[in-house]
Amino acid sequence: MQTIIENLQKHFQVVSYHQQRENLGFLIASKEVAVGLITHLRDYEGFAHLVLLTAVDWIEDEHFQLTYLLHHPEKKVDLGVRVMISRENAEMYSIHHLWEQARTYQRELREMFGINFPGSPDVDKPFILEGWEEIPPYRRDFDTKEYSEKTYFPRPGRETHDPAEYMKKKLYPNE
Amino acid sequence: MGTIVTKILYALLTLFIVTNYGLILSGVVHKIGARVGRRHGIRFYQPYIDLIKNYTFRTRITHGIMYYIGPVFRLTGGIGLLLFLPVIYGSPVFDNFSFAGDLTFVLYFQFFGVLGMALGAGESGHPYSALGVSRGLAQTTAMELPLTLGVLALAVQYHTLNIHDIVAAQQGSILHWTLFTNPLAAIAMMLSFLAMMGRSPFDVVLAPQEIPIGPPTEYHSALLGVLQLNRAIFPAAKLILFMNLLFGGATNWGELIIKTFFIYMWSVFVGIAYPRFRVDQSVRWYLGIPLLIGVAAILVVKYF
Amino acid sequence: MGKEYIEKRTVISPEGNPIEVDPLKDYFCDAAPKSCKSASGIIEKFANWARSESLWVLGFGTGCGAIEMRPLMTPRFDAYRFGIQWRPTPRQASVFVISGYLSVKTLKRVVRSYEQMQNPKFVVALGSCTINGGMYWDSYNTINRLDHYMPVDVYIAGCMPRPEALLAGFDKLKHIIREGRGEGANKYAENFDWYKGNQKKIIKDWDMPDYNW
Amino acid sequence: MSKKLLKWNEDRTLFPEKNSEGKIDVDYDSHKFMKIWHGPQHPGITGNMSLELTLLGDEVMDCETHVGYLHRGFEKLMERRKYIQCFPIVCRVAVPEPDFNEYCFASAMEELAGIEVPEAAEWLRTLVLEMSRLQSFLAWMGGQAGSLGQGIIGQWTIYLRDLILDRFEELTGGRIYHMYMLPGGVRGLLPDGFRQRMTENLDEIDRFMKDVKKVMFDNAVFKKRTVGMGVIDPAWIHPFGITGPNARAAGVAKDVRKDNPYLKYPELDFEPVVGKDSDIYTRADVRRRDLLMTVDLIRQIMAKIPDKGDIRAKTPNVLHWKVPAGETYSRAECTRGEYGYYMVSDGTEYPRRINVRGPSYTHAVALLEKMIVNANIADVAGLMVSLHTYPPEIER
């Protein structure tokens, strides 16, 4: 794992590297070099298998984190490439030419996070949702509970509690 | 005048008995299939309840007048086949309208229902119906070839086109059955019989996993009831036909029930054990060995 | 995805003649359903008995409850004994088993399948998620109450209900039908506007006729 | 000679030419093509999804997979639940094998929180995962035979599956959803007499699998329908992200249990089952041998599993459990391929983001759309089932 990273640092500027466990590491790459880095990893280092592509919404820092998790079939190690992109007009270069299934992931991200991948086939087609009019649902500022209560005729009689407080009230009322 | 009225009344009596027999038989066959799968299966009288239920639906929609032709033709094919068969050999009551050329007639009625279904189901406009119809026609055409060759071999063998005479020729001993006197024709016809009963491996026409459920996709309520009624009569009539042609006919109802039951079991056992052919595979299969056997049957009868 | 397939357009027929097509009007019958009178007295009772003893279930696994439908139809529980059978097309089925949560996208298909079934038709809803949302009560994509969108005869609670519970539910449904209370289809026809309003409220891209037979 | 005579000389000049993308230009106004929807209301579909097929004659010219009928927004729901509240809902992500969700969730969380699971709990987890694989394979086998019209296999295998579900019920209290693998351990030890009954069930399965082999795998019609159908080129494995038996049938020995060993798999003796021809038949056969291997693995586990011991590590109060910030990915080998959870924690009581990587994600969309082209419409169901796709894990 360490040799791969050292190799990588010769060609690319790797911002930070974090070893989660012996066969899994995460590094941060900038948006511009990310696709080149991933191509390099696939073609020269042998990370041939794209495990997943997903996004994390860091709403406080005003950016999305895209995670490309790559797997090395021979060395059995994983490398996560994290790319931070701005939350405003979120856009990322497409990798559908590298892996066939990437277009499915990119369609999903387009729909659920509103991240655009120009050039990816069918990226604007609805994938999971149908006739969705709100902001993309996986964004942190979308409140699913409020939307559900507003839309789906909740059956009266359901009570919800915060489990910690409810338990405290039930079990230790005197404290 | 009096004779024709009694004849019609007798025919209706036959129809009534055979319908009930067919309904119970389909229930029992379901049960046998279920037992192989370690189940109890449906109650043996379940087909009656299903029939009643289908007739008591309150709404019915139509796809135009041709749409009704499907079930009507299908039922006509079933009843027509039965009415021209001598059901019980030697009994004036259950002899039906058997006449000198009924063997050709029977072959025609066998195909009649399929054609009617094709017309009607095509009218419903459902793509699965259309797919099912084209599959059904292709497979029936292929399956008819060995069957017709086998029947012609029998006609040549017995020098008659009358089923009654064919049955008469087989009386006396079990060795007089066509099964033993002309085994090649019997094999060709019994292979065709598999597809006639619409069970695996030749049930791609109705394959619920691919084209649920083929031609009858759009038929519902009373129209489906008519089809279901036919599903009881038609197999029973076909069983009686094969019993008459190959297994020496029956001289009483007990014999008929035993013989037809075992003939049915042939297709049931094959059906349970095998997955289904694609339609092109089943056409190829019928144009292969069964067709050759059919040709051989005719040649054997003609030249040996 | 464009919706041009439901817009009015001109099609060239195989003979070369142009034909005006308005798919929603021409391909479907969109007349609202009518409530059907039941027969009287003993005939209706007999019919109800037949209906209750021959429940043809539509083979539409809408949610995770579908996984318990297979044990239900196989050796251990064998629902065939009670006259419950599969039917692959909605035209021929009389019972719609909503097996679990319904997302909005599925609800649209469920409504269509339901409307294609013939009167009388019954709905059995499995799982807590059809009753009040269950585990997914706060999800943005699953409905909370099925009875706002179609009349439900029997609810079977649980996540997920065991096959024994399903058998008990079907037994209850039989009782309801035999007592003549299984009039969901008529209820749907009588309160058609209310049901349609609820459906249209959540199904945003409504690209089908209001009622399709 | 006779074979050549019977073989139709297929004239493909009538078929339209493919364009540069490998697809044909479909012109519906030419009245040559038919568009057909395969699902969601369709008995031949696995789960609740639909295929939009474009047909020319009997042949599929183009296919588009539509998913999303089962979308419940799990990843969103988990963001507004505490970790322990996520625990009961994760198993609902995929119905046929809920335990893999529980395991991946629990192990990702334990890794972030730095908790060591006791040995007995690890053995029990291994046992439950293998049992889960076994029942899923059995359910699949019935589906594969059923998709080709052989319903009897389904009756037998679902009967066998019920036996395994009984053992699950005995061990965990649940038939389908077990909620057994808590973060930090498991909920209970083996009940009395469990081994005995499990051994009897495994013997029963062994006995039935011999019949299944005879009726299904040695069947001439089954072979005719499946041999040479739906071949996955080994070169597709990495571009499409194919994992599990689908990859192993193509000769690539990819098995997470061997590659990235987890739980007690290093102590068990097994070799990944590998096929050669990569058609439907080989995939089915690989799964059958995998099933028998799973039976063998359960026997090995039963011999080694401790009867008592600590089954739960010490965890903080679960209602106030703040998992340290970080991110990780934990994976396991389920019947369909690699199952994984990607978990991001921001140091609060609520997970920041959890992403589920279901193997069907790639199999059912990109791969199926490619494979199904030029298949006969009658083979669509068999082809789809042979990939063992399951929609809920695509859309969650």
mmCIF file of N, CA and C in Angstrom, chain A residues 20-21 23-24 26 48-49 51-52 54-55 57-60 65 67 69 71 73 76 78 82 99-101 103-105 108 112 125 127-128 137-140 142 144-145 163-164 167, chain D residues 64 67-68 71 73 75-76 79-80 82 85 111-112 238-241 243 254 259-260 319-320 327-329 331 338 342 344 346 350-353 355 357 361-362 365-366 369 395-396:
data_model
loop_
_atom_site.group_PDB
_atom_site.id
_atom_site.type_symbol
_atom_site.label_atom_id
_atom_site.label_comp_id
_atom_site.label_asym_id
_atom_site.label_seq_id
_atom_site.Cartn_x
_atom_site.Cartn_y
_atom_site.Cartn_z
ATOM 1 N N GLN A 20 -6.699 3.752 6.739
ATOM 2 C CA GLN A 20 -7.763 3.351 7.662
ATOM 3 C C GLN A 20 -7.447 2.009 8.307
ATOM 4 N N ARG A 21 -7.104 1.052 7.490
ATOM 5 C CA ARG A 21 -6.603 -0.229 7.987
ATOM 6 C C ARG A 21 -5.625 -0.734 6.952
ATOM 7 N N ASN A 23 -5.479 -2.736 4.591
ATOM 8 C CA ASN A 23 -5.802 -2.882 3.176
ATOM 9 C C ASN A 23 -6.805 -1.830 2.689
ATOM 10 N N LEU A 24 -6.891 -0.729 3.391
ATOM 11 C CA LEU A 24 -7.805 0.324 2.951
ATOM 12 C C LEU A 24 -7.198 1.676 3.283
ATOM 13 N N PHE A 26 -7.384 6.102 2.258
ATOM 14 C CA PHE A 26 -8.120 7.163 1.583
ATOM 15 C C PHE A 26 -7.157 8.288 1.271
ATOM 16 N N ALA A 48 -8.251 -2.253 -10.794
ATOM 17 C CA ALA A 48 -9.116 -2.460 -11.952
ATOM 18 C C ALA A 48 -10.593 -2.436 -11.616
ATOM 19 N N HIS A 49 -10.920 -2.520 -10.356
ATOM 20 C CA HIS A 49 -12.319 -2.739 -9.993
ATOM 21 C C HIS A 49 -12.853 -1.511 -9.264
ATOM 22 N N VAL A 51 -15.308 -0.197 -6.902
ATOM 23 C CA VAL A 51 -16.226 -0.787 -5.931
ATOM 24 C C VAL A 51 -17.474 0.075 -5.818
ATOM 25 N N LEU A 52 -17.268 1.354 -5.564
ATOM 26 C CA LEU A 52 -18.437 2.228 -5.520
ATOM 27 C C LEU A 52 -18.019 3.659 -5.777
ATOM 28 N N THR A 54 -19.667 7.322 -4.580
ATOM 29 C CA THR A 54 -20.760 7.928 -3.841
ATOM 30 C C THR A 54 -20.349 9.312 -3.381
ATOM 31 N N ALA A 55 -21.277 9.998 -2.785
ATOM 32 C CA ALA A 55 -21.013 11.371 -2.363
ATOM 33 C C ALA A 55 -21.413 11.538 -0.906
ATOM 34 N N ASP A 57 -22.406 14.757 1.759
ATOM 35 C CA ASP A 57 -22.750 16.179 1.752
ATOM 36 C C ASP A 57 -22.194 16.825 3.019
ATOM 37 N N TRP A 58 -21.128 17.615 2.878
ATOM 38 C CA TRP A 58 -20.619 18.382 4.027
ATOM 39 C C TRP A 58 -21.212 19.769 3.909
ATOM 40 N N ILE A 59 -22.414 19.917 4.430
ATOM 41 C CA ILE A 59 -23.139 21.165 4.179
ATOM 42 C C ILE A 59 -22.493 22.310 4.938
ATOM 43 N N GLU A 60 -21.864 22.015 6.084
ATOM 44 C CA GLU A 60 -21.255 23.095 6.874
ATOM 45 C C GLU A 60 -20.089 23.707 6.117
ATOM 46 N N GLN A 65 -18.327 15.736 -0.948
ATOM 47 C CA GLN A 65 -17.167 14.864 -1.086
ATOM 48 C C GLN A 65 -17.573 13.685 -1.956
ATOM 49 N N THR A 67 -16.514 10.080 -3.328
ATOM 50 C CA THR A 67 -15.577 9.012 -2.991
ATOM 51 C C THR A 67 -15.573 7.979 -4.100
ATOM 52 N N LEU A 69 -14.107 4.515 -4.711
ATOM 53 C CA LEU A 69 -13.432 3.433 -4.012
ATOM 54 C C LEU A 69 -12.967 2.409 -5.035
ATOM 55 N N HIS A 71 -10.540 -1.024 -6.081
ATOM 56 C CA HIS A 71 -10.054 -2.272 -5.502
ATOM 57 C C HIS A 71 -8.978 -2.846 -6.400
ATOM 58 N N PRO A 73 -7.407 -6.125 -7.591
ATOM 59 C CA PRO A 73 -7.761 -7.553 -7.517
ATOM 60 C C PRO A 73 -6.580 -8.450 -7.167
ATOM 61 N N LYS A 76 -5.289 -7.189 -3.454
ATOM 62 C CA LYS A 76 -6.419 -7.229 -2.512
ATOM 63 C C LYS A 76 -6.442 -6.004 -1.588
ATOM 64 N N ASP A 78 -7.698 -1.788 -1.109
ATOM 65 C CA ASP A 78 -8.641 -0.786 -1.588
ATOM 66 C C ASP A 78 -8.052 0.599 -1.392
ATOM 67 N N ARG A 82 -10.837 10.632 -2.566
ATOM 68 C CA ARG A 82 -11.854 11.609 -2.166
ATOM 69 C C ARG A 82 -11.636 12.891 -2.936
ATOM 70 N N TRP A 99 -15.248 2.841 -16.516
ATOM 71 C CA TRP A 99 -16.009 1.686 -16.054
ATOM 72 C C TRP A 99 -17.431 1.820 -16.562
ATOM 73 N N GLU A 100 -17.970 0.705 -17.039
ATOM 74 C CA GLU A 100 -19.314 0.758 -17.605
ATOM 75 C C GLU A 100 -20.345 1.107 -16.550
ATOM 76 N N GLN A 101 -20.149 0.593 -15.339
ATOM 77 C CA GLN A 101 -21.205 0.803 -14.365
ATOM 78 C C GLN A 101 -21.149 2.201 -13.777
ATOM 79 N N ARG A 103 -21.678 4.925 -15.165
ATOM 80 C CA ARG A 103 -22.780 5.775 -15.601
ATOM 81 C C ARG A 103 -24.005 5.588 -14.715
ATOM 82 N N THR A 104 -24.194 4.357 -14.191
ATOM 83 C CA THR A 104 -25.313 4.142 -13.276
ATOM 84 C C THR A 104 -25.117 4.942 -11.993
ATOM 85 N N TYR A 105 -23.871 4.886 -11.455
ATOM 86 C CA TYR A 105 -23.596 5.643 -10.239
ATOM 87 C C TYR A 105 -23.791 7.133 -10.487
ATOM 88 N N GLU A 108 -27.338 8.113 -10.566
ATOM 89 C CA GLU A 108 -27.917 8.162 -9.226
ATOM 90 C C GLU A 108 -27.484 9.433 -8.509
ATOM 91 N N MET A 112 -29.908 12.056 -6.876
ATOM 92 C CA MET A 112 -30.058 12.109 -5.430
ATOM 93 C C MET A 112 -29.302 13.272 -4.798
ATOM 94 N N LYS A 125 -31.614 11.409 -17.232
ATOM 95 C CA LYS A 125 -32.834 10.599 -17.149
ATOM 96 C C LYS A 125 -33.134 10.278 -15.703
ATOM 97 N N PHE A 127 -33.705 8.131 -12.613
ATOM 98 C CA PHE A 127 -33.197 6.782 -12.368
ATOM 99 C C PHE A 127 -34.075 6.073 -11.344
ATOM 100 N N ILE A 128 -34.218 6.700 -10.180
ATOM 101 C CA ILE A 128 -34.978 6.060 -9.124
ATOM 102 C C ILE A 128 -36.290 6.788 -8.899
ATOM 103 N N PRO A 137 -33.050 14.616 -2.814
ATOM 104 C CA PRO A 137 -33.372 14.170 -1.465
ATOM 105 C C PRO A 137 -32.184 13.820 -0.586
ATOM 106 N N TYR A 138 -31.042 13.444 -1.148
ATOM 107 C CA TYR A 138 -29.944 13.072 -0.271
ATOM 108 C C TYR A 138 -29.167 14.282 0.233
ATOM 109 N N ARG A 139 -29.490 15.462 -0.233
ATOM 110 C CA ARG A 139 -28.834 16.646 0.325
ATOM 111 C C ARG A 139 -29.272 16.826 1.772
ATOM 112 N N ARG A 140 -28.345 17.348 2.572
ATOM 113 C CA ARG A 140 -28.633 17.423 4.003
ATOM 114 C C ARG A 140 -29.775 18.387 4.304
ATOM 115 N N PHE A 142 -32.529 18.723 2.902
ATOM 116 C CA PHE A 142 -33.858 18.197 2.615
ATOM 117 C C PHE A 142 -34.344 17.420 3.829
ATOM 118 N N THR A 144 -36.659 14.860 5.278
ATOM 119 C CA THR A 144 -37.557 13.810 4.800
ATOM 120 C C THR A 144 -38.795 13.661 5.683
ATOM 121 N N LYS A 145 -38.633 13.885 7.000
ATOM 122 C CA LYS A 145 -39.776 13.706 7.891
ATOM 123 C C LYS A 145 -40.850 14.737 7.584
ATOM 124 N N PRO A 163 -35.181 8.537 21.654
ATOM 125 C CA PRO A 163 -35.078 7.334 22.491
ATOM 126 C C PRO A 163 -34.365 7.587 23.806
ATOM 127 N N ALA A 164 -33.317 8.417 23.797
ATOM 128 C CA ALA A 164 -32.560 8.617 25.031
ATOM 129 C C ALA A 164 -33.426 9.295 26.086
ATOM 130 N N MET A 167 -36.359 7.044 27.304
ATOM 131 C CA MET A 167 -35.928 5.985 28.196
ATOM 132 C C MET A 167 -35.636 6.552 29.584
ATOM 133 N N GLU D 64 -33.713 -1.360 -21.647
ATOM 134 C CA GLU D 64 -33.385 -0.375 -20.633
ATOM 135 C C GLU D 64 -33.956 -0.857 -19.314
ATOM 136 N N VAL D 67 -35.340 0.907 -12.527
ATOM 137 C CA VAL D 67 -35.395 0.518 -11.126
ATOM 138 C C VAL D 67 -35.991 1.682 -10.347
ATOM 139 N N GLY D 68 -36.081 1.517 -9.057
ATOM 140 C CA GLY D 68 -36.601 2.613 -8.239
ATOM 141 C C GLY D 68 -37.972 2.326 -7.689
ATOM 142 N N HIS D 71 -37.558 2.020 -3.834
ATOM 143 C CA HIS D 71 -36.720 3.005 -3.161
ATOM 144 C C HIS D 71 -37.403 3.510 -1.890
ATOM 145 N N GLY D 73 -35.288 5.193 0.454
ATOM 146 C CA GLY D 73 -34.419 6.242 0.955
ATOM 147 C C GLY D 73 -33.702 5.870 2.227
ATOM 148 N N GLU D 75 -30.622 5.514 2.919
ATOM 149 C CA GLU D 75 -29.423 6.273 3.257
ATOM 150 C C GLU D 75 -29.806 7.606 3.870
ATOM 151 N N LYS D 76 -30.973 8.102 3.468
ATOM 152 C CA LYS D 76 -31.461 9.336 4.089
ATOM 153 C C LYS D 76 -32.015 9.039 5.483
ATOM 154 N N GLU D 79 -29.485 8.783 8.146
ATOM 155 C CA GLU D 79 -28.831 10.015 8.573
ATOM 156 C C GLU D 79 -29.583 10.683 9.713
ATOM 157 N N ARG D 80 -30.864 10.421 9.815
ATOM 158 C CA ARG D 80 -31.593 11.058 10.905
ATOM 159 C C ARG D 80 -31.965 10.070 12.007
ATOM 160 N N LYS D 82 -30.160 7.559 15.169
ATOM 161 C CA LYS D 82 -28.933 7.238 15.879
ATOM 162 C C LYS D 82 -28.440 5.881 15.409
ATOM 163 N N GLN D 85 -30.497 3.084 16.324
ATOM 164 C CA GLN D 85 -31.788 3.076 15.626
ATOM 165 C C GLN D 85 -31.638 2.617 14.184
ATOM 166 N N GLU D 111 -15.275 -0.925 13.463
ATOM 167 C CA GLU D 111 -13.954 -0.494 13.029
ATOM 168 C C GLU D 111 -13.738 0.972 13.366
ATOM 169 N N LEU D 112 -14.773 1.777 13.125
ATOM 170 C CA LEU D 112 -14.629 3.204 13.422
ATOM 171 C C LEU D 112 -14.488 3.426 14.919
ATOM 172 N N HIS D 238 -13.877 -6.657 -14.925
ATOM 173 C CA HIS D 238 -13.501 -5.425 -14.252
ATOM 174 C C HIS D 238 -14.227 -4.201 -14.788
ATOM 175 N N PRO D 239 -14.351 -4.032 -16.097
ATOM 176 C CA PRO D 239 -15.092 -2.846 -16.563
ATOM 177 C C PRO D 239 -16.513 -2.779 -16.031
ATOM 178 N N PHE D 240 -17.145 -3.923 -15.815
ATOM 179 C CA PHE D 240 -18.521 -3.898 -15.323
ATOM 180 C C PHE D 240 -18.604 -4.079 -13.817
ATOM 181 N N GLY D 241 -17.479 -4.345 -13.189
ATOM 182 C CA GLY D 241 -17.523 -4.536 -11.742
ATOM 183 C C GLY D 241 -18.289 -5.775 -11.346
ATOM 184 N N THR D 243 -18.944 -9.269 -9.681
ATOM 185 C CA THR D 243 -18.394 -9.973 -8.527
ATOM 186 C C THR D 243 -19.188 -11.244 -8.279
ATOM 187 N N LYS D 254 -12.839 -14.798 -7.796
ATOM 188 C CA LYS D 254 -13.023 -13.634 -6.937
ATOM 189 C C LYS D 254 -13.937 -14.034 -5.803
ATOM 190 N N ASP D 259 -10.196 -13.379 -0.505
ATOM 191 C CA ASP D 259 -9.354 -12.240 -0.856
ATOM 192 C C ASP D 259 -9.113 -11.320 0.337
ATOM 193 N N ASN D 260 -10.201 -10.942 0.994
ATOM 194 C CA ASN D 260 -10.075 -10.089 2.165
ATOM 195 C C ASN D 260 -10.743 -10.797 3.324
ATOM 196 N N LEU D 319 -27.421 4.686 23.451
ATOM 197 C CA LEU D 319 -28.256 5.848 23.152
ATOM 198 C C LEU D 319 -27.435 7.129 23.062
ATOM 199 N N HIS D 320 -26.236 7.092 23.612
ATOM 200 C CA HIS D 320 -25.384 8.292 23.547
ATOM 201 C C HIS D 320 -24.061 7.952 22.894
ATOM 202 N N GLU D 327 -13.919 7.469 8.171
ATOM 203 C CA GLU D 327 -14.715 6.774 7.175
ATOM 204 C C GLU D 327 -14.088 5.426 6.896
ATOM 205 N N THR D 328 -14.940 4.485 6.541
ATOM 206 C CA THR D 328 -14.427 3.152 6.271
ATOM 207 C C THR D 328 -15.375 2.423 5.345
ATOM 208 N N TYR D 329 -14.876 1.311 4.868
ATOM 209 C CA TYR D 329 -15.675 0.475 3.979
ATOM 210 C C TYR D 329 -15.517 -0.956 4.440
ATOM 211 N N ARG D 331 -16.767 -5.018 3.801
ATOM 212 C CA ARG D 331 -17.399 -5.832 2.755
ATOM 213 C C ARG D 331 -17.516 -7.279 3.186
ATOM 214 N N GLU D 338 -20.127 -9.078 -4.067
ATOM 215 C CA GLU D 338 -19.550 -8.312 -2.978
ATOM 216 C C GLU D 338 -20.585 -7.348 -2.408
ATOM 217 N N TYR D 342 -20.281 1.569 3.072
ATOM 218 C CA TYR D 342 -19.343 2.668 3.178
ATOM 219 C C TYR D 342 -19.908 3.619 4.214
ATOM 220 N N VAL D 344 -19.489 6.925 6.794
ATOM 221 C CA VAL D 344 -18.770 8.143 7.137
ATOM 222 C C VAL D 344 -19.358 8.665 8.431
ATOM 223 N N ASP D 346 -19.115 11.705 11.455
ATOM 224 C CA ASP D 346 -18.544 13.017 11.737
ATOM 225 C C ASP D 346 -18.384 13.231 13.240
ATOM 226 N N TYR D 350 -25.135 10.598 15.257
ATOM 227 C CA TYR D 350 -25.802 10.186 14.027
ATOM 228 C C TYR D 350 -24.752 9.934 12.945
ATOM 229 N N PRO D 351 -24.966 8.903 12.110
ATOM 230 C CA PRO D 351 -24.016 8.707 11.010
ATOM 231 C C PRO D 351 -24.131 9.862 10.011
ATOM 232 N N ARG D 352 -22.986 10.216 9.459
ATOM 233 C CA ARG D 352 -23.018 11.291 8.466
ATOM 234 C C ARG D 352 -23.584 10.749 7.155
ATOM 235 N N ARG D 353 -23.057 9.638 6.758
ATOM 236 C CA ARG D 353 -23.542 9.061 5.504
ATOM 237 C C ARG D 353 -23.212 7.579 5.511
ATOM 238 N N ASN D 355 -23.449 4.410 2.751
ATOM 239 C CA ASN D 355 -23.766 4.026 1.385
ATOM 240 C C ASN D 355 -23.682 2.515 1.279
ATOM 241 N N ARG D 357 -23.369 -0.785 -0.936
ATOM 242 C CA ARG D 357 -22.935 -1.239 -2.248
ATOM 243 C C ARG D 357 -23.500 -2.636 -2.471
ATOM 244 N N TYR D 361 -26.210 -3.873 -8.189
ATOM 245 C CA TYR D 361 -26.144 -2.536 -8.769
ATOM 246 C C TYR D 361 -25.537 -2.574 -10.160
ATOM 247 N N THR D 362 -24.469 -3.333 -10.284
ATOM 248 C CA THR D 362 -23.858 -3.400 -11.604
ATOM 249 C C THR D 362 -24.466 -4.516 -12.447
ATOM 250 N N VAL D 365 -28.129 -3.511 -14.006
ATOM 251 C CA VAL D 365 -28.331 -2.357 -14.888
ATOM 252 C C VAL D 365 -27.370 -2.433 -16.070
ATOM 253 N N ALA D 366 -26.109 -2.120 -15.832
ATOM 254 C CA ALA D 366 -25.188 -2.034 -16.967
ATOM 255 C C ALA D 366 -24.994 -3.387 -17.641
ATOM 256 N N GLU D 369 -28.283 -4.870 -19.352
ATOM 257 C CA GLU D 369 -28.618 -4.159 -20.582
ATOM 258 C C GLU D 369 -27.726 -4.586 -21.725
ATOM 259 N N GLU D 395 -31.611 0.214 -5.386
ATOM 260 C CA GLU D 395 -32.151 1.541 -5.098
ATOM 261 C C GLU D 395 -32.254 1.844 -3.610
ATOM 262 N N ARG D 396 -32.163 0.794 -2.778
ATOM 263 C CA ARG D 396 -32.237 0.942 -1.320
ATOM 264 C C ARG D 396 -33.490 1.687 -0.892
#
